[in-house]
Short mmCIF file of C-alpha atoms in Angstrom, two decimals:
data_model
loop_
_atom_site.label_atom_id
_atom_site.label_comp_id
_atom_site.label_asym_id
_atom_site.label_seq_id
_atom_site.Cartn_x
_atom_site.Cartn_y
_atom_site.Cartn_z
CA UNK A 169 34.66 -8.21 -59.82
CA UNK A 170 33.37 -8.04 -56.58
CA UNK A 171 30.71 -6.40 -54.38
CA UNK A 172 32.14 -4.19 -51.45
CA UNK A 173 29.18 -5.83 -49.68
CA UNK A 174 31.36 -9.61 -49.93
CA UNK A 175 34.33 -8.00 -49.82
CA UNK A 176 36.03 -9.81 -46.54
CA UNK A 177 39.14 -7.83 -46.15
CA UNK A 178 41.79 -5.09 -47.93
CA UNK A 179 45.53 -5.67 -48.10
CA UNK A 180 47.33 -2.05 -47.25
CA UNK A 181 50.85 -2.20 -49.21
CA UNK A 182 52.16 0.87 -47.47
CA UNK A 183 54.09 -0.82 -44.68
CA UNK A 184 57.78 -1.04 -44.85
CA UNK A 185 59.66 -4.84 -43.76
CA UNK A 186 61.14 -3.47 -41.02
CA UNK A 187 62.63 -6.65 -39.29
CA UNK A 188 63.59 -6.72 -35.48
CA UNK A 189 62.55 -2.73 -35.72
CA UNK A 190 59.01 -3.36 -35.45
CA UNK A 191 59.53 -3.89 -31.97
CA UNK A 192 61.08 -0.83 -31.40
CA UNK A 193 58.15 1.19 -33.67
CA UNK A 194 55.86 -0.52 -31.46
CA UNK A 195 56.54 0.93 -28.07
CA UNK A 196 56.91 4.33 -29.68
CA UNK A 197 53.60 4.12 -31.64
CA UNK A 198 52.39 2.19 -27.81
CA UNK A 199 54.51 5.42 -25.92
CA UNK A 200 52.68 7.78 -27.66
CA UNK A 201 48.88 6.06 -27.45
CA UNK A 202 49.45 6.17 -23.68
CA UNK A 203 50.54 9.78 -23.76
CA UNK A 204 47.59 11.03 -25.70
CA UNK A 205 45.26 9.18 -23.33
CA UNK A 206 46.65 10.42 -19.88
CA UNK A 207 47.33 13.94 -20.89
CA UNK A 208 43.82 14.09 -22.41
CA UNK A 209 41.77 12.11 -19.48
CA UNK A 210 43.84 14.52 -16.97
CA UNK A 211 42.42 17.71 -18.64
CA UNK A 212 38.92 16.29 -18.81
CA UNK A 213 38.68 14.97 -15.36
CA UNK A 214 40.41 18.73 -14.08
CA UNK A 215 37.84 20.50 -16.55
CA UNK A 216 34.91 18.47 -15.05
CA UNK A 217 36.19 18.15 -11.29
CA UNK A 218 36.79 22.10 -11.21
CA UNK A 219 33.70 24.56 -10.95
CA UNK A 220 35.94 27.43 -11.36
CA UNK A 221 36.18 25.99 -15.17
CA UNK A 222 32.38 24.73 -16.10
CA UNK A 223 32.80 28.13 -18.41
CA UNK A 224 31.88 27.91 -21.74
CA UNK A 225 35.32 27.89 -22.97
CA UNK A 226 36.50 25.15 -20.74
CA UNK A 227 33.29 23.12 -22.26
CA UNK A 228 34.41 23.22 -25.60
CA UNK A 229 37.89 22.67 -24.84
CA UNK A 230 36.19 19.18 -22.98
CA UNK A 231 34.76 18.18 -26.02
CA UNK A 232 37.99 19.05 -27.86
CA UNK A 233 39.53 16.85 -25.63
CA UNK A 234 37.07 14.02 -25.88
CA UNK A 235 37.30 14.00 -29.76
CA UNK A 236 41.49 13.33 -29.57
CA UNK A 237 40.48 10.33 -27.88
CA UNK A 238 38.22 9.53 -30.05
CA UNK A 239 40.02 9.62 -32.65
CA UNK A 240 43.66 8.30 -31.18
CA UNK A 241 41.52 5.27 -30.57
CA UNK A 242 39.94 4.89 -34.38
CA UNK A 243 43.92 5.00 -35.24
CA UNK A 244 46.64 3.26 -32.82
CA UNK A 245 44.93 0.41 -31.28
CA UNK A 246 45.21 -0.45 -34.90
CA UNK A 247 48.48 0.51 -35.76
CA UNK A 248 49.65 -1.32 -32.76
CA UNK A 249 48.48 -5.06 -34.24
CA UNK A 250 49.76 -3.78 -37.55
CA UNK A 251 53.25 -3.06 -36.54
CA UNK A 252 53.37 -6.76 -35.43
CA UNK A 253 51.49 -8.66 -38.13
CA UNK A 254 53.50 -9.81 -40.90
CA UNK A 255 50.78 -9.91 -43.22
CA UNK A 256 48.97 -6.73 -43.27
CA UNK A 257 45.41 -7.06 -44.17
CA UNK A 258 41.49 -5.85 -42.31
CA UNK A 259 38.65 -6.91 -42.51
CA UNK A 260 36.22 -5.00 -44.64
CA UNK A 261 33.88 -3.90 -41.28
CA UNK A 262 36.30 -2.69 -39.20
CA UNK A 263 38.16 -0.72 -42.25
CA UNK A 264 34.60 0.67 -43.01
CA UNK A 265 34.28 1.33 -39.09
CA UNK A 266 37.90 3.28 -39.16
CA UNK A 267 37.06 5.25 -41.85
CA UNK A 268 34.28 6.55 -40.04
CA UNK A 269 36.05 7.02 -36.93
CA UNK A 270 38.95 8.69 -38.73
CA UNK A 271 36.63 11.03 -41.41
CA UNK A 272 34.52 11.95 -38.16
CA UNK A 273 37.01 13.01 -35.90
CA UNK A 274 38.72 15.37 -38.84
CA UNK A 275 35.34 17.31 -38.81
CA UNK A 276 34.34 17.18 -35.26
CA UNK A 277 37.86 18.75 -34.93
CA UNK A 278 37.27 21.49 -37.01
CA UNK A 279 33.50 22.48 -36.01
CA UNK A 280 35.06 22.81 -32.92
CA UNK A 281 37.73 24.95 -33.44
CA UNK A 282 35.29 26.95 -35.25
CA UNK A 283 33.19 27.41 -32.45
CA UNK A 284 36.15 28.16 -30.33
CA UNK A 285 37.09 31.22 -32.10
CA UNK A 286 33.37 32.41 -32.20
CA UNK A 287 33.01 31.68 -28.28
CA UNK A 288 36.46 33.63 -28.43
CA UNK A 289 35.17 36.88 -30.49
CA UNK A 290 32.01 37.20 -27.85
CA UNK A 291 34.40 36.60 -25.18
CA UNK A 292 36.60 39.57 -26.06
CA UNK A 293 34.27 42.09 -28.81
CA UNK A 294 31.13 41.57 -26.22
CA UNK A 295 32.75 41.36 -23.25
CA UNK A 296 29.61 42.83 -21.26
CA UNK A 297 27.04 40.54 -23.00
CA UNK A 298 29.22 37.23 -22.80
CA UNK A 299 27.42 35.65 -20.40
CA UNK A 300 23.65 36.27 -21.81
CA UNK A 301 24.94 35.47 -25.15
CA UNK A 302 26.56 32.02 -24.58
CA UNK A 303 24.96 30.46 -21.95
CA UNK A 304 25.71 26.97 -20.44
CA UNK A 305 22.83 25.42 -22.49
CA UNK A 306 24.26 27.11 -25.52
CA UNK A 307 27.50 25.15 -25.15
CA UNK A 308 26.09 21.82 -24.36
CA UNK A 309 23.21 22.42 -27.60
CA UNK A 310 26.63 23.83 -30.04
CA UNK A 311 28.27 20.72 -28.86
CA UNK A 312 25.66 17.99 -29.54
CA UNK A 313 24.76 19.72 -33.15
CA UNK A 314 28.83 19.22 -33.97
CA UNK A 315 29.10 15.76 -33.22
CA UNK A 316 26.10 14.77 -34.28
CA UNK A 317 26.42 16.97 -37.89
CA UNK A 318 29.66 14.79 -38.43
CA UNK A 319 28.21 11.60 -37.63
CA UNK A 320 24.93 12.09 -40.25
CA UNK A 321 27.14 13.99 -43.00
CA UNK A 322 29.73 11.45 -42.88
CA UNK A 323 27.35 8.59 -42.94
CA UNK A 324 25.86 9.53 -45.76
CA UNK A 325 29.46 9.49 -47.61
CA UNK A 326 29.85 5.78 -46.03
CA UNK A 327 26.92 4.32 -47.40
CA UNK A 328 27.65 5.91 -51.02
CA UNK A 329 30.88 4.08 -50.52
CA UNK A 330 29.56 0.71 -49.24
CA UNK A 331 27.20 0.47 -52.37
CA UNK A 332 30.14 0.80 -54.68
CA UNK A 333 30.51 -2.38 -56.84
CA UNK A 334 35.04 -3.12 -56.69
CA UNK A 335 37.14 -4.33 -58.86
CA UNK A 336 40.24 -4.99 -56.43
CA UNK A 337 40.97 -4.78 -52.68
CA UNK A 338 44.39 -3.49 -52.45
CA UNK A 339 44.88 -0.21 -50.87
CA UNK A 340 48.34 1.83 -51.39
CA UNK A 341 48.49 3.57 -47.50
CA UNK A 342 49.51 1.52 -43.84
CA UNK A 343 45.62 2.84 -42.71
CA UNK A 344 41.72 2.99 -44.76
CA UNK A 345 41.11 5.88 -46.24
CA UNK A 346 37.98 6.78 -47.81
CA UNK A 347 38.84 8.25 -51.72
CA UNK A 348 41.57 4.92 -51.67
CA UNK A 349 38.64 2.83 -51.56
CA UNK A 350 36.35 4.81 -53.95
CA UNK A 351 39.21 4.05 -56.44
CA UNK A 352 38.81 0.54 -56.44
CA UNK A 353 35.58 0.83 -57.96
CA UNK A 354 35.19 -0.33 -60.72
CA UNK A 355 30.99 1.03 -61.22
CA UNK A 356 30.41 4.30 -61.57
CA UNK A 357 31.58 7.11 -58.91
CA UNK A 358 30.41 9.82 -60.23
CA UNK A 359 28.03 10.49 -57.56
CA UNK A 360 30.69 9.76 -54.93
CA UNK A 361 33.17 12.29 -56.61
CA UNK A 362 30.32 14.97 -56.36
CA UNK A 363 29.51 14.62 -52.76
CA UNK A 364 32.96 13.91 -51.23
CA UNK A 365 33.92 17.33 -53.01
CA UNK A 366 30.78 18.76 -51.15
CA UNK A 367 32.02 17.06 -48.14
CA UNK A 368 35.31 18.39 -48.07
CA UNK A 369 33.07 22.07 -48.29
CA UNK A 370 31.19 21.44 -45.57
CA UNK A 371 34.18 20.34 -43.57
CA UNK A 372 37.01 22.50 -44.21
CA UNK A 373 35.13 25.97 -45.80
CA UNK A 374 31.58 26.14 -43.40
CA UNK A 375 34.16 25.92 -40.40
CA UNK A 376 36.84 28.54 -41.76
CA UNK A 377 34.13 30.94 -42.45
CA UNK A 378 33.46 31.79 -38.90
CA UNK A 379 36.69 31.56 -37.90
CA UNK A 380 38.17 33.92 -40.25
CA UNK A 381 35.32 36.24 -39.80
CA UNK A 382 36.08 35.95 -35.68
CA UNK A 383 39.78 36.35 -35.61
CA UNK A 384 39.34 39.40 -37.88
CA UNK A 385 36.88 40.99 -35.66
CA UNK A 386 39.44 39.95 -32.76
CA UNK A 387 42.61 41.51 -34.55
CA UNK A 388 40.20 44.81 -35.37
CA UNK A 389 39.66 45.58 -31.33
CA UNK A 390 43.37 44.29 -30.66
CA UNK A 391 44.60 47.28 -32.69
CA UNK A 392 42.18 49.16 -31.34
CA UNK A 393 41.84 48.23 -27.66
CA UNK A 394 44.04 48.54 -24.76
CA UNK A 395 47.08 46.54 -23.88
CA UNK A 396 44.83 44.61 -21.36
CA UNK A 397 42.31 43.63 -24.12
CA UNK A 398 45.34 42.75 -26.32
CA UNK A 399 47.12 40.68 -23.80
CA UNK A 400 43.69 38.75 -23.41
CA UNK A 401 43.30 38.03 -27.06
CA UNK A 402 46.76 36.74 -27.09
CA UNK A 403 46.76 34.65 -24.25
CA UNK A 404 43.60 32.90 -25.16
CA UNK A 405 43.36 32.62 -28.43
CA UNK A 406 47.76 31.65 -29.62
CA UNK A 407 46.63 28.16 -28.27
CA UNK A 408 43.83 28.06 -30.96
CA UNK A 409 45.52 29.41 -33.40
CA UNK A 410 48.44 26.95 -33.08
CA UNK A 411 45.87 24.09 -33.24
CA UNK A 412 43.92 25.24 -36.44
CA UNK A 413 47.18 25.92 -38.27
CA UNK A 414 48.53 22.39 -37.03
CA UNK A 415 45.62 20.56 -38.12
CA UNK A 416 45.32 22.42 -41.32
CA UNK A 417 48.27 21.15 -42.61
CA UNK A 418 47.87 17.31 -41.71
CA UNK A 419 44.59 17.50 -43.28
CA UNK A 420 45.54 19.50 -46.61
CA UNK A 421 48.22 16.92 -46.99
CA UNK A 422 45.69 13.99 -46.38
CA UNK A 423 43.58 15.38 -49.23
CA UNK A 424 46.38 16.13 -51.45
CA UNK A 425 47.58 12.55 -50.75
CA UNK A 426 43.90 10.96 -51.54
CA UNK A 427 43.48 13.16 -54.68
CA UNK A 428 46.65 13.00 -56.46
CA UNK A 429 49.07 10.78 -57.46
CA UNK A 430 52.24 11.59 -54.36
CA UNK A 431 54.80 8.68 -55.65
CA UNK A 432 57.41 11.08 -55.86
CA UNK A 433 57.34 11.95 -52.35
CA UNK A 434 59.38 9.21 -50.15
CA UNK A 435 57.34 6.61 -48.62
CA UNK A 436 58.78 6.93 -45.12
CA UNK A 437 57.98 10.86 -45.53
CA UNK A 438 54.31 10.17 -46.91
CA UNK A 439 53.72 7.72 -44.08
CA UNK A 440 54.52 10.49 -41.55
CA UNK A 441 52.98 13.29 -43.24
CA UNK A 442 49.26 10.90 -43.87
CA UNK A 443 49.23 10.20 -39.78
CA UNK A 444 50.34 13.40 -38.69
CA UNK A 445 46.87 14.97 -37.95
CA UNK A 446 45.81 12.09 -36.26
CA UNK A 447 48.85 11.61 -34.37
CA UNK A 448 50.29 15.03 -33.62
CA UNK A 449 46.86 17.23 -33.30
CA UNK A 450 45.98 14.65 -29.87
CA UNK A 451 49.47 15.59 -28.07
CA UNK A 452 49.29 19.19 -29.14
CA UNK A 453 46.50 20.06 -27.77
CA UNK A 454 46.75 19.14 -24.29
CA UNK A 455 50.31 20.96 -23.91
CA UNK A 456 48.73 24.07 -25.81
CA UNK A 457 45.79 24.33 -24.01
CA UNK A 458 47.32 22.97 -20.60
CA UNK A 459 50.59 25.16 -20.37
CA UNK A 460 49.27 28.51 -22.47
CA UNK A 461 46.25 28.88 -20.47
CA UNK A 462 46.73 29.94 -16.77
CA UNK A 463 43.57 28.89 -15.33
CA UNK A 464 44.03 25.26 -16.56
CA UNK A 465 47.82 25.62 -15.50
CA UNK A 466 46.67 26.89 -11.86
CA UNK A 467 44.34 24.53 -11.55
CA UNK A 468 47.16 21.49 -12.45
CA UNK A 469 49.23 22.74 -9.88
CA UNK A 470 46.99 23.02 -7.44
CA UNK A 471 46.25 19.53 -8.07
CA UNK A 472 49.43 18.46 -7.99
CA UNK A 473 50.96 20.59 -4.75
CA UNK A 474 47.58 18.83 -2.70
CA UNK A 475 48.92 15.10 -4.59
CA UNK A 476 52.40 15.93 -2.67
CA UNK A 477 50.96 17.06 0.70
CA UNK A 478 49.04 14.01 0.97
CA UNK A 479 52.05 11.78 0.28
CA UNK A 480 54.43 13.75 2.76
CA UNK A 481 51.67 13.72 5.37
CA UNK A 482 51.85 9.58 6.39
CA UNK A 483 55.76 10.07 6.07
CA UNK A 484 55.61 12.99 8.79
CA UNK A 485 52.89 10.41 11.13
#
């Protein structure tokens, strides 16, 4: 029996011997880091270079944006050293530190989202009082209160874990997870039981709340409206949509998966299915959001027609 305090690493069992193949996983897993990155650095720098789109909206799609970087980073850099490790094992900080990044980035994810579809409901119920009702300082104050929120709540659920006396260090999944570790435990954790319940409240049902209550007020003046207010609703808010449903389904899976026993589902499946919010949510966004929305689309374009005048120019000199 051992403290999680002197703990010096975990062994994760979930990874398959895939011989001469790991290679190949590797630049996919490496393929896809790089394509989360660009696409999601391009739409930051275009939101942040381009006054036309310092509009609320545009803010919180920035700090949408951010957080897929944040947490792409919490989750391939590692994958990456796993794929080519033969023995897979991490130290007990930096699983800790992953954990964090990984539990953080789930609910940063969904505040924002949440505030999305609230920006959205002003946007199209208030249409006259938009501006007076979410201001510029609005945005920037919504946006520190969400990261910050999931930093303090989740570090609360971090240190209940830290203090947990464990009785083994193996963990049954190819990345730390927070309830895997709780089950190690071998003291009592009751008290974590309790509050990562009331954590997954505050992170899955506060959010949903105002974003159930917004798209219903939405689909109520849709009916209602006129085809220009409809095509409005549509055009701006599918993208969101399409993201909260996404995500919704990596994460119930991820809790399903840390709650219950999911042997009978194939490992190669389960693998896919645990990483798929982290992995999929970062490279749907950016094509939602970049292609669905046509000031963001204009914008590219412009961007890129003024790239290929300035590289046909010195061939015309």
């Amino acid at each position: 029996m051992i403290n999680s305090t002197q703990v010096s690493y975990f062994i994760l069992t979930a990874y398959l011997d895939s011989g001469p193949l790991k290679y190949l996983y590797f630049l996919i897993i490496l393929s896809l880091y790089m394509l989360i990155v660009i696409s999601n650095v391009f739409l930051i720098v275009v939101i942040c270079m381009n006054r036309s789109l310092h509009e609320p909206m545009y803010l919180f799609l920035c700090s949408l944006f951010v957080n897929e970087l944040y947490g792409s980073t919490g989750l391939f850099p590692f994958l990456l050293l796993q794929i080519l490790s033969d023995i897979h094992t991490v130290s007990a900080p930096f699983c800790f530190l992953q954990i964090f990044c990984i539990y953080t980035y789930a609910n940063i994810e969904f505040c924002n989202l949440a505030i999305m579809s609230y920006d959205r409901y002003l946007a199209i119920c208030f249409p006259l009082q938009y501006n007076t009702r979410m201001t510029t300082n609005k945005v920037v104050i919504f946006i520190i209160l969400i990261w910050l929120y999931s930093f303090v709540k989740f570090l609360i659920t971090l240190s209940l874990n830290i203090r947990l006396t464990l009785c083994r260090n193996v963990i049954n999944s190819v990345i730390c997870r927070n309830y895997l570790i709780v089950k190690l435990a071998c003291s009592d954790t009751k008290v974590n039981n309790i509050y990562g319940l009331f954590g997954i409240f505050l992170s899955i049902i506060v959010p949903l709340l105002p974003i159930l209550f917004s798209y219903m007020e939405i689909l109520k003046i849709c009916f209602s409206g006129s085809k220009q207010t409809r095509q409005k609703a549509v055009s701006t808010c599918t993208p969101q949509l399409v993201s909260l449903l996404n995500f919704s389904f990596g994460c119930c899976f991820e809790i399903l998966q840390s709650r219950f026993d999911m042997n009978r589902v194939p490992n190669v499946l389960r693998i896919i299915l645990s990483l798929y919010f982290v992995i999929l949510q970062p490279l749907l966004n950016p094509i939602m959001y970049g292609f669905q929305m046509s000031k963001i689309r204009n914008t590219c374009k412009h961007i890129f027609c003024k790239m290929l005048a300035g590289h046909k120019d010195p061939m015309q000199m």
